[in-house]
Short mmCIF file of C-alpha atoms in Angstrom, two decimals:
data_model
loop_
_atom_site.label_atom_id
_atom_site.label_comp_id
_atom_site.label_asym_id
_atom_site.label_seq_id
_atom_site.Cartn_x
_atom_site.Cartn_y
_atom_site.Cartn_z
CA MET A 1 2.68 13.42 8.23
CA THR A 2 5.46 12.53 6.15
CA THR A 3 8.07 14.22 8.28
CA LEU A 4 6.30 12.95 11.30
CA THR A 5 6.69 9.32 10.22
CA ARG A 6 10.53 10.12 9.77
CA LEU A 7 10.53 11.74 13.29
CA LEU A 8 9.13 8.40 14.93
CA ASP A 9 11.85 6.18 13.18
CA VAL A 10 14.30 8.52 14.81
CA LEU A 11 12.82 8.88 18.18
CA SER A 12 12.67 5.11 18.51
CA LEU A 13 16.46 4.95 19.30
CA LEU A 14 15.57 7.09 22.22
CA LYS A 15 12.66 5.17 23.43
CA ASP A 16 13.89 3.10 26.46
CA ASP A 17 15.88 5.93 28.05
CA PRO A 18 14.46 7.22 31.34
CA ARG A 19 16.20 10.07 31.19
CA VAL A 20 15.14 11.54 28.08
CA GLN A 21 11.43 13.16 27.83
CA VAL A 22 10.21 14.08 24.29
CA VAL A 23 7.72 16.40 23.18
CA PHE A 24 6.21 16.89 19.99
CA THR A 25 4.95 20.63 18.47
CA HIS A 26 3.51 21.92 15.02
CA ASN A 27 2.83 25.21 14.29
CA GLU A 28 -1.24 25.23 14.36
CA ARG A 29 -1.90 28.67 13.55
CA GLU A 30 0.59 28.88 10.57
CA PRO A 31 -0.01 25.12 8.99
CA ALA A 32 1.72 23.63 6.25
CA ILE A 33 -0.06 23.06 2.77
CA LEU A 34 0.06 19.74 3.75
CA SER A 35 -0.16 19.51 7.12
CA SER A 36 -3.79 18.32 7.40
CA GLY A 37 -3.92 14.89 9.76
CA VAL A 38 -1.04 15.92 11.93
CA SER A 39 -3.17 16.60 15.04
CA GLU A 40 -4.91 13.29 14.12
CA PHE A 41 -1.89 11.50 14.22
CA LEU A 42 -0.23 12.78 17.36
CA ALA A 43 -3.33 12.30 19.14
CA SER A 44 -3.72 8.89 18.16
CA LEU A 45 -0.15 8.41 19.79
CA ASP A 46 -0.94 9.48 23.08
CA ALA A 47 1.88 11.64 22.87
CA LYS A 48 2.61 14.98 24.62
CA VAL A 49 2.19 17.80 22.25
CA ILE A 50 2.56 21.51 23.45
CA SER A 51 1.99 24.75 21.17
CA TRP A 52 4.62 26.21 18.87
CA ASP A 53 4.29 29.50 21.06
CA GLN A 54 5.35 27.20 24.21
CA ALA A 55 8.06 25.34 22.30
CA VAL A 56 9.86 28.38 20.82
CA GLU A 57 9.99 30.15 24.54
CA THR A 58 10.93 26.94 26.51
CA ARG A 59 14.71 25.62 26.46
CA PHE A 60 15.34 22.07 25.19
CA ASP A 61 18.52 19.64 24.95
CA LEU A 62 17.49 19.13 21.48
CA ALA A 63 15.18 19.60 18.74
CA ILE A 64 14.68 17.28 15.76
CA ALA A 65 13.13 18.19 12.42
CA ALA A 66 12.57 16.26 9.22
CA SER A 67 12.09 19.84 7.38
CA GLU A 68 13.70 22.67 7.10
CA ASN A 69 10.37 24.65 6.25
CA ASP A 70 10.00 26.06 9.64
CA GLU A 71 11.30 28.59 12.16
CA LEU A 72 14.24 26.38 12.89
CA HIS A 73 15.88 29.32 14.10
CA ARG A 74 13.56 30.26 16.60
CA LEU A 75 14.17 27.36 19.05
CA LYS A 76 16.59 27.52 21.80
CA ALA A 77 17.96 23.83 21.36
CA PRO A 78 20.48 22.25 19.16
CA VAL A 79 18.91 21.45 16.19
CA LEU A 80 18.98 18.12 14.26
CA LEU A 81 17.83 18.19 10.53
CA VAL A 82 16.99 15.24 8.44
CA PRO A 83 15.84 14.26 5.07
CA HIS A 84 11.97 13.15 5.40
CA GLY A 85 12.59 10.85 1.86
CA ILE A 86 15.13 8.37 1.02
CA GLY A 87 18.12 11.50 0.93
CA HIS A 88 17.49 14.71 -1.06
CA GLN A 89 16.26 13.74 -4.48
CA LYS A 90 13.53 16.32 -4.97
CA LEU A 91 13.48 19.74 -6.19
CA TYR A 92 11.00 22.35 -5.02
CA PRO A 93 8.37 22.72 -7.56
CA HIS A 94 9.17 25.29 -10.12
CA GLN A 95 12.53 26.12 -8.19
CA ARG A 96 15.88 24.50 -8.82
CA VAL A 97 16.66 24.47 -4.94
CA ILE A 98 16.83 21.09 -3.23
CA SER A 99 14.05 20.12 -0.94
CA GLY A 100 15.86 19.53 2.30
CA LEU A 101 18.63 22.24 1.35
CA ASN A 102 17.08 25.30 1.20
CA PRO A 103 19.91 27.59 1.79
CA ALA A 104 17.62 30.48 2.68
CA ARG A 105 16.34 28.17 5.34
CA LEU A 106 19.26 26.79 6.35
CA VAL A 107 21.11 29.90 7.22
CA ARG A 108 20.06 32.62 9.46
CA ASP A 109 21.47 36.00 10.34
CA GLY A 110 24.48 34.66 8.90
CA HIS A 111 24.75 31.47 11.03
CA VAL A 112 23.70 27.70 9.99
CA VAL A 113 20.71 26.48 11.77
CA PRO A 114 20.97 23.04 12.20
CA LYS A 115 23.68 21.70 14.39
CA ARG A 116 23.86 18.82 12.91
CA ILE A 117 22.45 18.01 9.01
CA GLY A 118 21.82 13.90 8.84
CA LEU A 119 22.69 12.71 5.15
CA SER A 120 21.89 9.15 3.70
CA HIS A 121 24.73 9.18 1.68
CA SER A 122 28.14 10.73 1.20
CA ASN A 123 27.53 11.73 -2.61
CA GLN A 124 24.94 14.19 -1.31
CA LEU A 125 27.39 16.23 0.43
CA ARG A 126 27.92 17.76 -3.37
CA TYR A 127 24.18 18.99 -2.95
CA LEU A 128 25.17 20.60 -0.12
CA ARG A 129 28.25 22.05 -1.34
CA GLN A 130 26.51 23.59 -4.30
CA ASN A 131 23.04 24.59 -2.53
CA CYS A 132 24.86 25.86 1.17
CA PRO A 133 28.74 25.59 1.26
CA GLN A 134 28.42 27.30 4.70
CA ALA A 135 26.34 24.63 6.33
CA GLU A 136 28.33 21.48 4.88
CA PRO A 137 30.94 21.63 8.15
CA ASN A 138 27.62 20.65 9.87
CA ALA A 139 26.67 17.58 7.92
CA VAL A 140 27.20 13.86 9.08
CA VAL A 141 26.17 10.96 7.14
CA VAL A 142 23.99 8.49 8.99
CA GLY A 143 22.26 6.55 6.55
CA ASP A 144 18.63 6.07 6.48
CA PRO A 145 16.59 5.07 9.43
CA CYS A 146 13.62 4.24 7.52
CA HIS A 147 15.96 1.79 5.02
CA ASP A 148 17.06 0.25 8.23
CA ARG A 149 14.03 -0.14 10.13
CA MET A 150 13.13 -1.99 6.55
CA LEU A 151 15.68 -4.26 7.02
CA ALA A 152 15.33 -4.89 10.55
CA SER A 153 11.53 -6.07 9.24
CA LEU A 154 12.48 -8.60 6.11
CA ASN A 155 11.87 -11.50 8.28
CA ARG A 156 8.33 -10.57 8.67
CA ALA A 157 7.31 -10.68 5.15
CA ALA A 158 5.23 -13.36 5.90
CA ARG A 159 3.22 -11.84 8.33
CA TYR A 160 2.76 -8.97 6.61
CA ARG A 161 1.52 -10.89 3.74
CA ARG A 162 -0.76 -12.62 6.15
CA LEU A 163 -2.27 -9.85 7.56
CA LEU A 164 -2.81 -8.08 3.61
CA ASP A 165 -4.51 -11.86 2.98
CA VAL A 166 -1.98 -11.92 0.11
CA GLY A 167 -1.75 -15.95 0.67
CA GLU A 168 -0.35 -17.23 -2.57
CA ARG A 169 -0.83 -14.54 -4.58
CA LYS A 170 1.35 -12.16 -6.73
CA HIS A 171 1.13 -8.79 -4.39
CA VAL A 172 1.28 -5.85 -6.48
CA VAL A 173 1.61 -2.52 -4.64
CA LEU A 174 0.93 0.84 -6.32
CA ALA A 175 2.71 3.56 -4.59
CA SER A 176 1.42 7.30 -5.54
CA THR A 177 3.32 10.80 -4.58
CA TRP A 178 1.24 14.06 -5.03
CA GLY A 179 0.70 16.25 -7.94
CA PRO A 180 -0.22 15.97 -11.46
CA ASP A 181 3.10 13.68 -12.30
CA SER A 182 2.35 11.44 -9.74
CA LEU A 183 1.02 7.82 -10.51
CA LEU A 184 -2.48 8.75 -9.75
CA GLY A 185 -2.06 12.00 -11.19
CA THR A 186 -0.80 10.68 -14.65
CA ASP A 187 -3.52 7.87 -15.08
CA PRO A 188 -6.24 8.12 -12.00
CA SER A 189 -7.57 4.87 -13.70
CA LEU A 190 -5.15 2.86 -13.60
CA PRO A 191 -6.23 1.01 -10.01
CA ALA A 192 -9.47 0.20 -11.34
CA ARG A 193 -8.29 -1.22 -14.50
CA LEU A 194 -5.66 -3.29 -13.11
CA LEU A 195 -8.35 -5.07 -10.15
CA THR A 196 -10.75 -5.49 -12.91
CA GLU A 197 -8.17 -7.28 -15.51
CA PHE A 198 -6.53 -9.34 -13.12
CA PRO A 199 -7.85 -12.36 -11.64
CA VAL A 200 -8.38 -12.07 -8.14
CA ASP A 201 -7.60 -15.51 -7.37
CA GLU A 202 -3.92 -14.87 -8.68
CA TYR A 203 -3.33 -11.19 -8.14
CA LYS A 204 -3.49 -9.10 -4.58
CA PHE A 205 -3.05 -5.32 -5.00
CA SER A 206 -2.47 -2.37 -2.52
CA LEU A 207 -2.16 1.12 -2.71
CA ILE A 208 0.09 3.72 -1.12
CA VAL A 209 -0.44 6.92 -1.62
CA HIS A 210 1.72 9.63 -0.40
CA PRO A 211 0.53 11.79 3.31
CA GLY A 212 0.47 15.30 0.96
CA ALA A 213 -2.26 13.92 -1.51
CA TRP A 214 -4.64 12.68 1.59
CA ALA A 215 -4.08 16.20 3.16
CA ALA A 216 -4.15 18.53 -0.08
CA HIS A 217 -7.67 16.30 -1.16
CA SER A 218 -9.16 15.09 2.19
CA PRO A 219 -9.35 11.20 2.87
CA TRP A 220 -12.95 11.26 1.97
CA GLN A 221 -11.82 12.78 -1.74
CA ILE A 222 -9.40 10.28 -2.53
CA ARG A 223 -11.26 7.23 -1.15
CA ALA A 224 -14.65 8.36 -3.41
CA TRP A 225 -11.94 8.88 -6.58
CA LEU A 226 -10.69 5.21 -5.44
CA SER A 227 -14.46 4.12 -4.82
CA ARG A 228 -14.56 1.58 -8.29
CA ALA A 229 -11.43 0.02 -6.91
CA LEU A 230 -12.29 -0.06 -3.74
CA ARG A 231 -14.98 -2.07 -4.74
CA ALA A 232 -12.96 -4.10 -6.63
CA GLY A 233 -10.97 -5.21 -3.63
CA LEU A 234 -8.30 -2.65 -3.47
CA ALA A 235 -6.54 -2.21 -0.22
CA VAL A 236 -5.88 1.23 0.81
CA ILE A 237 -3.09 1.77 2.95
CA PRO A 238 -3.68 4.57 5.72
CA PRO A 239 -0.96 7.38 5.36
CA GLN A 240 -0.20 6.89 9.25
CA ARG A 241 1.30 3.69 9.22
CA GLY A 242 1.98 0.37 7.68
CA TRP A 243 3.27 1.43 3.88
CA GLN A 244 6.66 -0.01 4.63
CA ALA A 245 5.04 -3.21 5.69
CA THR A 246 3.17 -3.32 2.60
CA VAL A 247 6.44 -2.97 0.37
CA ILE A 248 8.29 -5.19 2.17
CA ALA A 249 5.37 -7.97 1.66
CA ALA A 250 5.48 -6.89 -2.27
CA ASP A 251 6.15 -9.06 -5.64
CA CYS A 252 6.43 -5.79 -7.73
CA LEU A 253 5.80 -2.13 -6.99
CA ILE A 254 4.29 -0.05 -9.74
CA SER A 255 5.60 3.66 -8.91
CA ASP A 256 6.27 7.01 -9.72
CA GLY A 257 9.18 9.31 -8.99
CA GLY A 258 8.49 9.37 -5.47
CA SER A 259 11.05 7.78 -2.28
CA ILE A 260 9.18 4.55 -2.13
CA ALA A 261 10.79 3.70 -5.56
CA LEU A 262 13.98 3.69 -4.36
CA TYR A 263 12.96 1.92 -0.78
CA ALA A 264 11.40 -0.63 -2.57
CA ALA A 265 14.61 -1.35 -4.67
CA ALA A 266 16.80 -1.24 -1.31
CA ALA A 267 14.53 -3.91 0.11
CA LYS A 268 14.81 -5.67 -3.17
CA ILE A 269 11.64 -5.21 -4.89
CA PRO A 270 11.43 -4.93 -8.42
CA VAL A 271 10.15 -1.80 -9.80
CA LEU A 272 7.37 -0.45 -12.77
CA ILE A 273 7.25 3.12 -13.44
CA GLY A 274 3.87 4.26 -14.56
CA SER A 275 4.06 7.76 -14.10
CA ARG A 276 5.29 10.77 -16.49
CA GLU A 277 8.79 11.82 -15.89
CA PRO A 278 8.30 14.82 -13.25
CA ALA A 279 10.47 17.70 -13.07
CA THR A 280 11.16 17.76 -9.66
CA VAL A 281 13.39 15.14 -9.57
CA VAL A 282 17.13 16.18 -9.03
CA PRO A 283 19.29 15.30 -12.50
CA ASP A 284 21.96 12.85 -11.68
CA SER A 285 20.53 11.65 -8.74
CA PRO A 286 19.92 7.95 -7.45
CA LEU A 287 16.43 8.53 -8.51
CA ALA A 288 16.58 9.99 -11.86
CA GLU A 289 18.55 6.71 -12.56
CA LEU A 290 16.06 4.61 -11.56
CA LEU A 291 13.25 6.15 -13.52
CA VAL A 292 15.66 5.79 -16.75
CA ARG A 293 16.51 2.25 -15.70
CA ALA A 294 13.30 0.69 -14.57
CA PRO A 295 10.56 -0.64 -16.90
CA ARG A 296 8.03 1.50 -17.70
CA LEU A 297 4.52 0.56 -18.06
CA ASP A 298 2.68 1.03 -21.48
CA PRO A 299 -0.83 2.05 -19.90
CA ASP A 300 -2.24 0.58 -23.92
CA GLY A 301 -0.14 -2.53 -23.73
CA ASP A 302 -1.44 -5.88 -22.15
CA LEU A 303 -0.95 -4.58 -18.31
CA ARG A 304 -0.65 -8.37 -16.77
CA ARG A 305 2.30 -9.51 -19.15
CA GLN A 306 3.94 -6.33 -18.27
CA VAL A 307 3.41 -6.56 -14.55
CA ASP A 308 4.68 -10.25 -14.34
CA GLN A 309 7.67 -9.59 -16.69
CA ALA A 310 8.60 -6.72 -14.30
CA GLY A 311 8.04 -9.26 -11.32
CA ALA A 312 10.63 -11.51 -12.44
CA THR A 313 13.28 -8.84 -13.44
CA GLU A 314 16.48 -8.39 -10.92
CA PRO A 315 15.78 -5.56 -8.68
CA LEU A 316 17.93 -2.40 -9.16
CA THR A 317 19.47 -2.58 -5.76
CA ASP A 318 22.83 -0.87 -7.05
CA VAL A 319 20.93 2.03 -7.73
CA ALA A 320 19.05 2.00 -4.11
CA GLU A 321 22.93 1.38 -2.96
CA GLN A 322 23.97 5.03 -4.45
CA ALA A 323 20.87 6.56 -2.21
CA VAL A 324 21.58 4.84 1.33
CA GLU A 325 25.09 4.72 2.37
CA PHE A 326 25.94 2.18 5.42
CA SER A 327 23.09 0.34 4.95
CA GLY A 328 21.92 -1.30 8.11
CA LYS A 329 24.45 0.59 9.97
CA CYS A 330 22.08 3.81 10.66
CA ALA A 331 21.08 3.23 14.42
CA GLU A 332 24.61 2.96 15.35
CA LEU A 333 25.91 6.14 13.59
CA LEU A 334 22.77 8.57 14.46
CA ARG A 335 22.27 7.51 18.05
CA PRO A 336 25.68 8.82 19.13
CA VAL A 337 25.07 12.07 17.34
CA LEU A 338 22.00 12.47 19.38
CA TYR A 339 23.43 11.93 22.79
CA ASP A 340 26.38 14.15 21.91
CA LEU A 341 23.87 16.85 21.03
CA MET A 342 22.02 16.18 24.17
CA ARG A 343 25.53 15.92 26.13
CA LEU A 344 24.62 12.67 27.22
CA ALA A 345 26.41 9.39 27.47
CA GLU A 346 25.27 6.79 25.28
CA PRO A 347 23.38 3.45 26.79
CA ASP A 348 25.31 0.59 27.23
CA ALA A 349 22.65 -1.29 25.02
CA ARG A 350 23.34 -1.92 21.20
CA ALA A 351 21.94 0.71 18.98
CA VAL A 352 19.05 -1.23 16.64
CA PHE A 353 16.17 -0.09 15.21
CA ARG A 354 12.84 -1.62 15.77
CA PRO A 355 10.45 -3.47 13.04
CA VAL A 356 8.21 -0.88 11.21
CA PRO A 357 4.42 -1.16 12.64
CA ASP A 358 2.08 -3.82 10.63
CA PRO A 359 0.10 -2.90 7.94
CA VAL A 360 -3.58 -2.35 8.53
CA PRO A 361 -5.13 -1.92 5.18
CA ASP A 362 -8.92 -0.48 4.24
CA VAL A 363 -10.35 -2.91 2.14
CA THR A 364 -13.46 -4.19 0.83
CA GLU A 365 -13.89 -7.57 -0.46
CA PRO A 366 -15.60 -7.49 -3.83
CA ALA A 367 -18.82 -8.52 -4.32
CA THR A 368 -19.41 -9.24 -8.11
CA PHE A 369 -17.27 -10.91 -10.32
CA SER A 370 -17.35 -11.56 -14.13
CA VAL A 371 -16.32 -15.08 -14.40
CA GLU A 372 -14.71 -17.19 -17.13
CA VAL A 373 -14.50 -21.50 -16.70
CA ARG A 374 -11.67 -23.37 -18.77
CA GLN A 375 -11.46 -26.83 -18.93
CA TYR A 376 -7.94 -28.20 -18.93
CA LEU A 377 -7.90 -32.25 -19.10
CA ASP A 378 -9.66 -33.25 -15.88
CA GLN A 379 -10.20 -30.09 -14.35
CA LEU A 380 -11.72 -26.72 -14.55
CA ALA A 381 -9.63 -23.48 -14.10
CA VAL A 382 -11.87 -20.76 -12.91
CA PHE A 383 -10.74 -17.59 -13.40
CA ARG A 384 -12.52 -14.28 -11.52
CA PHE A 385 -12.87 -10.91 -12.22
CA PRO A 386 -14.08 -8.28 -9.91
CA SER A 387 -16.33 -6.41 -12.21
CA GLU A 388 -18.94 -3.78 -12.31
CA GLN A 389 -19.83 -4.36 -16.12
CA VAL A 390 -22.14 -7.22 -16.24
CA GLY A 391 -22.81 -6.73 -19.81
CA GLN A 392 -19.26 -6.92 -21.07
CA GLY A 393 -18.94 -10.09 -18.91
CA VAL A 394 -21.72 -11.56 -20.94
CA SER A 395 -20.40 -10.88 -24.14
CA LEU A 396 -16.51 -12.18 -23.34
CA GLY A 397 -18.36 -15.80 -22.83
CA ARG A 398 -18.26 -15.06 -19.08
CA HIS A 399 -20.77 -15.52 -16.44
CA ILE A 400 -21.98 -13.21 -13.65
CA VAL A 401 -21.78 -13.79 -10.25
CA ALA A 402 -23.27 -10.79 -7.69
CA HIS A 403 -24.04 -11.22 -3.96
CA GLU A 404 -27.78 -10.72 -3.52
CA GLU A 405 -27.01 -7.77 -0.70
CA LEU A 406 -23.68 -6.24 -1.43
CA SER A 407 -24.11 -6.15 -5.09
CA THR A 408 -25.71 -3.09 -6.60
CA LEU A 409 -29.13 -3.54 -8.25
CA ASP A 410 -27.42 -2.88 -11.79
CA GLU A 411 -24.96 -6.02 -10.73
CA LEU A 412 -27.46 -8.20 -9.97
CA GLU A 413 -29.50 -7.23 -13.31
CA GLY A 414 -29.35 -10.32 -15.48
CA ALA A 415 -26.93 -11.92 -12.91
CA ASP A 416 -26.48 -15.80 -13.76
CA VAL A 417 -25.43 -16.57 -10.20
CA VAL A 418 -26.78 -14.96 -7.10
CA TYR A 419 -25.25 -15.93 -3.76
CA CYS A 420 -25.80 -14.97 -0.05
CA GLN A 421 -24.98 -16.13 3.38
CA PHE A 422 -27.77 -18.93 4.38
CA THR A 423 -27.52 -20.26 7.98
CA GLY A 424 -30.66 -22.55 8.22
CA GLU A 425 -31.60 -25.50 7.85
CA ASN A 426 -31.13 -27.74 4.49
CA ALA A 427 -34.88 -28.48 4.76
CA ASP A 428 -35.56 -24.53 4.61
CA PHE A 429 -33.47 -24.13 2.02
CA ALA A 430 -35.80 -24.36 -0.64
CA ASP A 431 -38.01 -21.92 0.58
CA TRP A 432 -35.34 -19.55 0.75
CA ALA A 433 -33.73 -20.01 -2.57
CA ARG A 434 -37.05 -19.76 -4.13
CA GLU A 435 -37.84 -16.54 -2.82
CA ILE A 436 -34.53 -15.09 -4.06
CA ALA A 437 -35.29 -16.62 -7.28
CA ARG A 438 -38.60 -15.20 -7.35
CA ARG A 439 -36.74 -11.39 -7.04
CA ARG A 440 -34.07 -12.64 -9.62
CA PRO A 441 -35.94 -14.12 -12.42
CA ASP A 442 -32.67 -14.40 -14.55
CA ALA A 443 -30.28 -16.33 -12.38
CA GLY A 444 -29.40 -19.65 -13.34
CA ILE A 445 -28.68 -20.92 -9.87
CA ILE A 446 -29.12 -19.30 -6.48
CA ALA A 447 -26.26 -20.22 -4.15
CA GLY A 448 -26.55 -20.05 -0.12
CA ILE A 449 -23.55 -20.23 1.66
CA GLY A 450 -22.52 -21.42 5.09
CA VAL A 451 -19.77 -22.08 7.24
CA ASP A 452 -18.72 -25.70 6.20
CA ARG A 453 -21.10 -25.93 3.51
CA CYS A 454 -22.62 -24.15 0.04
CA LEU A 455 -25.98 -25.36 -1.13
CA LEU A 456 -27.24 -24.27 -4.76
CA TRP A 457 -30.81 -23.99 -6.19
CA SER A 458 -31.08 -24.40 -10.06
CA ALA A 459 -33.60 -22.29 -12.10
CA GLU A 460 -35.24 -25.93 -12.86
CA GLY A 461 -36.04 -26.24 -9.20
CA HIS A 462 -33.65 -28.60 -7.91
CA GLY A 463 -31.63 -28.38 -4.85
CA PHE A 464 -27.71 -29.22 -4.58
CA GLU A 465 -25.16 -29.38 -2.06
CA LEU A 466 -21.27 -29.02 -2.69
CA PHE A 467 -18.87 -30.43 -0.74
CA GLY A 468 -15.28 -29.42 -0.74
CA LYS A 469 -12.65 -27.36 0.89
CA GLY A 470 -11.61 -23.54 0.51
CA GLU A 471 -13.36 -20.68 -1.26
CA PRO A 472 -16.67 -21.62 -2.63
CA LEU A 473 -17.38 -19.19 -5.24
CA PRO A 474 -14.79 -20.98 -8.01
CA ALA A 475 -16.16 -24.38 -7.32
CA ILE A 476 -20.18 -22.74 -7.60
CA SER A 477 -19.04 -21.19 -11.35
CA ALA A 478 -17.49 -24.64 -12.20
CA TRP A 479 -20.65 -26.13 -11.12
CA TYR A 480 -22.80 -23.78 -13.21
CA TRP A 481 -20.38 -24.15 -16.46
CA ARG A 482 -21.29 -27.79 -16.25
CA ARG A 483 -24.62 -27.57 -15.52
CA ASP A 484 -24.46 -24.90 -18.42
CA ARG A 485 -23.29 -27.99 -20.85
CA ASN A 486 -25.84 -30.27 -19.81
CA LEU A 487 -22.82 -32.23 -17.79
CA PRO A 488 -23.69 -34.47 -14.82
CA MET A 489 -24.75 -31.63 -11.95
CA THR A 490 -23.97 -34.75 -8.97
CA GLY A 491 -20.50 -36.19 -9.07
CA SER A 492 -16.90 -35.28 -8.30
CA PHE A 493 -15.03 -32.78 -10.44
CA ARG A 494 -11.53 -30.95 -9.87
CA VAL A 495 -11.44 -26.97 -9.66
CA ARG A 496 -8.53 -24.60 -10.26
CA ALA A 497 -8.73 -21.14 -9.07
CA GLY A 498 -5.08 -19.37 -8.67
CA HIS A 499 -2.54 -21.83 -7.16
CA SER A 500 -5.07 -23.97 -5.55
CA THR A 501 -6.85 -27.08 -6.74
CA ARG A 502 -9.38 -29.01 -4.98
CA ASN A 503 -11.97 -32.08 -5.36
CA VAL A 504 -15.16 -31.12 -5.31
CA PHE A 505 -18.39 -33.76 -4.82
CA ALA A 506 -22.26 -32.44 -5.93
CA SER A 507 -24.98 -34.37 -4.22
CA ALA A 508 -28.99 -33.58 -4.51
CA LEU A 509 -30.63 -32.63 -1.98
CA THR A 510 -33.97 -34.61 -0.91
CA GLU A 511 -37.10 -32.79 -0.25
#
């Protein structure tokens, strides 16, 4: 799937030309190790797909590949080979051969298979010279299409943040490649720890997992391993599309030795390294330098302090410049190569890349919170942490807020505040709340949340209504804190949650 997304980047330069018919092929009978999901992805594109047997028997004017690990020599067409990452930064596992430049694949029967080999930077010519000198004359430096599509999308950052429901929060993106040295391979529990240790009103977390990991383990298994983090509100970006937009919308990236770290640095996003040192990174490459210079996450240290410090550092754009040459010029450099190989005249219109697709996250809002309330002068600051550990929340002097229908029974056991949607009339609220209180006798407050109102029922059997704009749960926690300290349960008070401060007014409900 990684190679397919790169092919889509390149093919965007041909979309408007009625002279060009594009078909896709892959070898279903001898699938690659990480090929799971390719057929479904192609089907979602409504693209023309032909069998590999038909492809090798048909004459084409151009073949584009983003991996040399196919029998490209069998194709009856001039071949353009492009990398499927940010240049050539990785070695094949347990080998000293650079991925994408395997001489056993680039040369067949004494002839170089690709007519053109696209490189993202001229300094990668030395890799080609070392690995396969025979192929060096076929190389052409064109920059990086994915990087340039991200550049063409920077003006949409606010849109991407809105689609990811970031708001005014800090957006921390986790990026994990595949294998034991990946971010998740190094510390599988990291996403859940981050989600439960950072206040939900101040931080938003998204996760990008390499398509190879989805293919090797299956989407079901990935989501099963991430189930605790998903329940805490982690947004998972599907492997087909959206990762570039998610990076653009980030305030900080926690990554491993994958290409996304370099793409983020090139997009001026600060990077924090959270994995072991991978053995597959090419020595002296830009990625190797990034892994040396970027700050490293100490899993035993203060995670929030480290994330905040990393987010405040200058991005390592100078390292990224060593991975991508001719930044912003890839379209005008790459399109002539495509048309020259096809022996067609280029269109008159200027060659440009379209922005990257919108993110479509897989996310579930948390239903249970461990909440801490602190008083600062004239306002109550509310800090909500997604939680499944009720006992831990109580021991820290916090109270537990749980959803009557969406939280688990374990989470509801001993919850201090139980909330649910309530759409009835105020006159019916007391009966509704008494029924929930009967099922949850340990709850100090039963809260009914409607579209424009928030009704409360105390353990003493009194009803109240809260007035104030915005998310109701922080106001409910602030009211609970006041009630727990025998402060007036009616009247106005100020509540701060994250970057939002608002006035709340509580009044008693009449029977």
